C-alpha cells in the first residue's frame, strides 16, 4: 500500500540495496535451538563466495564458543534457506544456489538440544 | 477598557479559544495543509473538548513553583553525595539507559507536539498540543539536570545525545519516535498522545520512577513527582484525541483502529528495554515485568477497550502476542545485552545466585526451563576468566530494529522469523506486528537506518569494530562498556564504601 504522505506517490530511498555494500551482500545465519547466541547473526559476504566459506569460516567464527559446536555431525545437519528446506552445495557460490541479499540460512542439529537440553 | 479582574471562565476563553480568528483572504487549506492527507475527516472542530482548562499564565506560574522545589532537591542531593546512597552501583546503569534511551524521546515529543500544535485546524487542539510541547521540553531539561550529578561520578552518561542518534540499541526508541514524527499530525497524536502517553505510560515511567524510589535514587524520584501532573494532562489529551476522531466521522474508525494496532505494537517493542531493566537492572526489585504487564496492560487495556467498543474499536490483534511473551521478554532482552555487552554504553552482568532464585520464583514456567542453564553457563565462563561476548553482529528486525532475539511462543526456543519480499528485495522481521506494519507502508520502512547494515556499508567508521564503538558511537572502551565486574564504576563504588571487589578478596586470601 502507498504511504499516506503530503507528496503524491511517495517513494522512499532503499537504504539497504545490495549496491550499497561494496560488493558484498548480507547473509543471516541462525543455529536453531541454540539461544546462547541471542539472535541470528549477520555477515557481509560476496555473492560469489563458495558455500565452503560459510561452512569453514563464518559459522565456526560465529558459533564455535558453544560446547556442542564440536559435536555437530555436518552430514546430519538440516538446512533451511528463507524457510524452505535446502541442500547446500559446498563448492558452488552463494549466488549460484539462490542465496541472495538478506537471505536467512538456518541450520538445525537434531540430537544436540542446547545447554542441558534447554535450547540455549 | 475597564480594569476589573477577569473571572476564570472569561480568562480561559480569551487566552485559548479566543486566540482563533476567521481567515478572510486565505484558504483554510493553505493554512492547515496537513489536515486532510491522512484520510481523517473532521466536520466540526468546535466539538473538541479542551482536556485541561489551563491558561498560559497559570501554566507558567504552576510550573515555576514545581521547578523551584525540584532544583532545591537536586542541590541537596549533590551536596549530600546522594550518588553514594543508591542501593548498588549496578542500579546506575538503569538510569544510563534512561538518559540515553528515553530522555531524548522527551525532546522528540517536544518537537512533535510543537509541530502538530501548528497543524491542527482547531484552536483548542493547537493550544493543548503547544502546552504539552512545553512540558516535554521541561522534561528533557529536568531529566538532564537530575542525571548530570551522576555524570560526575559514573561512566556512560557523557555523550547521551550523540549516542541516541547512533548506537544500535538506541535506534530502537529513536526510530520509534522518528516514525511517529514523520507521520501526519493525526497519526502522531494516536501514536504518542494516545498509545504511548495514555496506554503505555504506566509501563514506562512508573517502573523507572518506582525503580528509583526502591533504589535510593532521590534525584530521579523527585523528577518523577515533578512530571506527574504533566503526565496526567497528557493522558487526558491522548484520550480526547481518540474520542474526538471517532465521534467526528465513522470513516475515521478503521484508520484509527489501524493506527492503534500499529502503535501499541511499536510501543510495546520499545518497552522490551523496560522489561529487562525491571527484572535485571534493579538491585531492589519493584515487581516483575510480568506482574507489571498484567496490571498496567492486561487489566488496564481490557477495560479501556471495553469503553472504546461503542465506537467500534477493538483490542489490537497483537495484544495476544504481547501477552504470550510476558514470561519470556525480559530474559530474552537481557540475553541480547549480555551477548553484546562490549557494544553497550552501560554495564551488564549475570544475576547473582539470589537474583536467579527470584527470577525462578517470579517466572516458574520459563526461567529454570529455558534461561537458567544459559545464564549458569555464562557465569561459569566468567568465573573461568572468559566472560562470554557474542563475536558476531546480530540480525535486526526491519521495523522495530531490535536484534532478532524473540522466539515463537508455540516453540519458545525457536527464533521467530518473518519475511516479506518487496520490490525485489527481502525484508526480515521479528513478529507478525512488525511485518504487518512494514507491509502496509513499505515505502516508509525501506528507509530504516539499520545499525548493523550501516556498519557493513562503512557509514559508521571502521574498519574495526573498535573504531565503530569508540570513534563513531563515542563509547569509552573498557570504561563505559563491558561487564560491571571489573569496571571503573565498580572500583569507585567499592572505594566509597570500603568494599573489596570479589577478585581482590580472592587475591588477598591466597
Ligand atoms: Fe514527557
Ligand atoms: Fe508525557
Ligand atoms: Zn520487530
mmCIF file of C-alpha atoms in Angstrom, chain A residues 1-6 10-17 20-22 26 28 30 32-33 35-44 61-62 65 67 82 100-104 106 115-116 118-120, chain B residues 37 335-336 339-340 369-370 373-374 376-378 388 391-395 404-405 407 411 413-415 417 419 422-423 425-428 439-444 446-450 453-454 456-457:
data_model
loop_
_atom_site.group_PDB
_atom_site.id
_atom_site.type_symbol
_atom_site.label_atom_id
_atom_site.label_comp_id
_atom_site.label_asym_id
_atom_site.label_seq_id
_atom_site.Cartn_x
_atom_site.Cartn_y
_atom_site.Cartn_z
ATOM 1 C CA UNK A 1 0.000 0.000 0.000
ATOM 2 C CA UNK A 2 1.072 3.565 -0.560
ATOM 3 C CA UNK A 3 2.287 5.653 2.325
ATOM 4 C CA UNK A 4 -0.108 8.400 3.388
ATOM 5 C CA UNK A 5 2.121 11.352 2.554
ATOM 6 C CA UNK A 6 1.860 15.014 1.611
ATOM 7 C CA UNK A 10 5.812 8.905 -2.231
ATOM 8 C CA UNK A 11 8.853 6.705 -2.819
ATOM 9 C CA UNK A 12 11.398 6.007 -0.101
ATOM 10 C CA UNK A 13 15.122 5.583 -0.577
ATOM 11 C CA UNK A 14 16.129 1.930 -0.333
ATOM 12 C CA UNK A 15 18.856 2.224 2.243
ATOM 13 C CA UNK A 16 19.971 -1.385 2.087
ATOM 14 C CA UNK A 17 20.067 -2.130 -1.601
ATOM 15 C CA UNK A 20 25.487 -0.084 -1.066
ATOM 16 C CA UNK A 21 27.503 -2.956 0.381
ATOM 17 C CA UNK A 22 30.674 -2.553 -1.696
ATOM 18 C CA UNK A 26 24.088 -9.522 3.652
ATOM 19 C CA UNK A 28 21.930 -14.039 8.094
ATOM 20 C CA UNK A 30 20.946 -18.897 12.740
ATOM 21 C CA UNK A 32 18.137 -23.448 15.640
ATOM 22 C CA UNK A 33 17.571 -24.047 19.373
ATOM 23 C CA UNK A 35 19.970 -19.350 22.014
ATOM 24 C CA UNK A 36 23.197 -18.883 23.875
ATOM 25 C CA UNK A 37 23.609 -16.837 20.706
ATOM 26 C CA UNK A 38 20.761 -14.467 21.452
ATOM 27 C CA UNK A 39 19.819 -13.831 17.823
ATOM 28 C CA UNK A 40 20.771 -14.990 14.323
ATOM 29 C CA UNK A 41 23.940 -13.288 13.143
ATOM 30 C CA UNK A 42 24.660 -11.118 10.129
ATOM 31 C CA UNK A 43 27.577 -11.214 7.707
ATOM 32 C CA UNK A 44 28.636 -9.101 4.771
ATOM 33 C CA UNK A 61 33.701 -17.865 13.774
ATOM 34 C CA UNK A 62 30.213 -17.152 14.996
ATOM 35 C CA UNK A 65 32.040 -20.893 21.540
ATOM 36 C CA UNK A 67 30.188 -26.511 23.889
ATOM 37 C CA UNK A 82 14.424 -18.464 3.708
ATOM 38 C CA UNK A 100 20.647 -13.743 -2.333
ATOM 39 C CA UNK A 101 20.891 -10.442 -0.477
ATOM 40 C CA UNK A 102 19.395 -10.551 3.055
ATOM 41 C CA UNK A 103 18.649 -14.269 2.857
ATOM 42 C CA UNK A 104 18.243 -16.292 6.025
ATOM 43 C CA UNK A 106 19.232 -21.723 9.278
ATOM 44 C CA UNK A 115 22.863 -26.355 27.142
ATOM 45 C CA UNK A 116 21.326 -29.003 29.411
ATOM 46 C CA UNK A 118 17.334 -26.039 27.248
ATOM 47 C CA UNK A 119 17.513 -24.911 23.627
ATOM 48 C CA UNK A 120 20.196 -22.427 24.617
ATOM 49 C CA UNK B 37 -3.901 13.808 3.610
ATOM 50 C CA UNK B 335 20.411 -12.138 26.858
ATOM 51 C CA UNK B 336 20.788 -9.710 23.970
ATOM 52 C CA UNK B 339 25.728 -11.009 24.395
ATOM 53 C CA UNK B 340 26.593 -7.524 23.169
ATOM 54 C CA UNK B 369 13.470 -24.414 31.897
ATOM 55 C CA UNK B 370 14.784 -22.035 29.250
ATOM 56 C CA UNK B 373 21.045 -23.116 32.019
ATOM 57 C CA UNK B 374 22.175 -20.379 29.657
ATOM 58 C CA UNK B 376 24.747 -20.562 34.531
ATOM 59 C CA UNK B 377 26.918 -21.397 31.556
ATOM 60 C CA UNK B 378 27.746 -17.723 31.137
ATOM 61 C CA UNK B 388 31.095 -14.525 27.067
ATOM 62 C CA UNK B 391 31.700 -12.218 18.462
ATOM 63 C CA UNK B 392 29.342 -11.556 15.509
ATOM 64 C CA UNK B 393 26.874 -8.747 14.799
ATOM 65 C CA UNK B 394 23.188 -9.640 15.197
ATOM 66 C CA UNK B 395 20.395 -9.754 12.650
ATOM 67 C CA UNK B 404 16.004 -10.933 16.468
ATOM 68 C CA UNK B 405 16.038 -12.392 19.960
ATOM 69 C CA UNK B 407 11.034 -16.599 19.861
ATOM 70 C CA UNK B 411 8.080 -23.273 20.291
ATOM 71 C CA UNK B 413 13.459 -21.951 21.764
ATOM 72 C CA UNK B 414 12.890 -21.255 18.079
ATOM 73 C CA UNK B 415 13.680 -17.773 16.792
ATOM 74 C CA UNK B 417 11.380 -15.253 11.728
ATOM 75 C CA UNK B 419 9.983 -12.203 5.866
ATOM 76 C CA UNK B 422 9.007 -6.067 -1.634
ATOM 77 C CA UNK B 423 10.103 -4.559 -4.941
ATOM 78 C CA UNK B 425 14.235 -7.177 -2.045
ATOM 79 C CA UNK B 426 13.919 -9.252 1.120
ATOM 80 C CA UNK B 427 12.945 -7.644 4.420
ATOM 81 C CA UNK B 428 13.036 -9.526 7.709
ATOM 82 C CA UNK B 439 3.714 -4.491 4.558
ATOM 83 C CA UNK B 440 1.219 -1.676 4.963
ATOM 84 C CA UNK B 441 3.714 1.122 4.270
ATOM 85 C CA UNK B 442 6.827 -0.427 2.753
ATOM 86 C CA UNK B 443 7.987 2.820 1.182
ATOM 87 C CA UNK B 444 8.431 4.212 4.660
ATOM 88 C CA UNK B 446 12.667 0.597 3.245
ATOM 89 C CA UNK B 447 14.397 3.692 4.630
ATOM 90 C CA UNK B 448 15.093 2.232 8.070
ATOM 91 C CA UNK B 449 18.585 3.133 9.243
ATOM 92 C CA UNK B 450 19.565 -0.326 10.378
ATOM 93 C CA UNK B 453 23.717 -2.708 7.841
ATOM 94 C CA UNK B 454 25.095 0.786 8.231
ATOM 95 C CA UNK B 456 28.582 -3.063 6.830
ATOM 96 C CA UNK B 457 28.132 -0.182 4.400
#
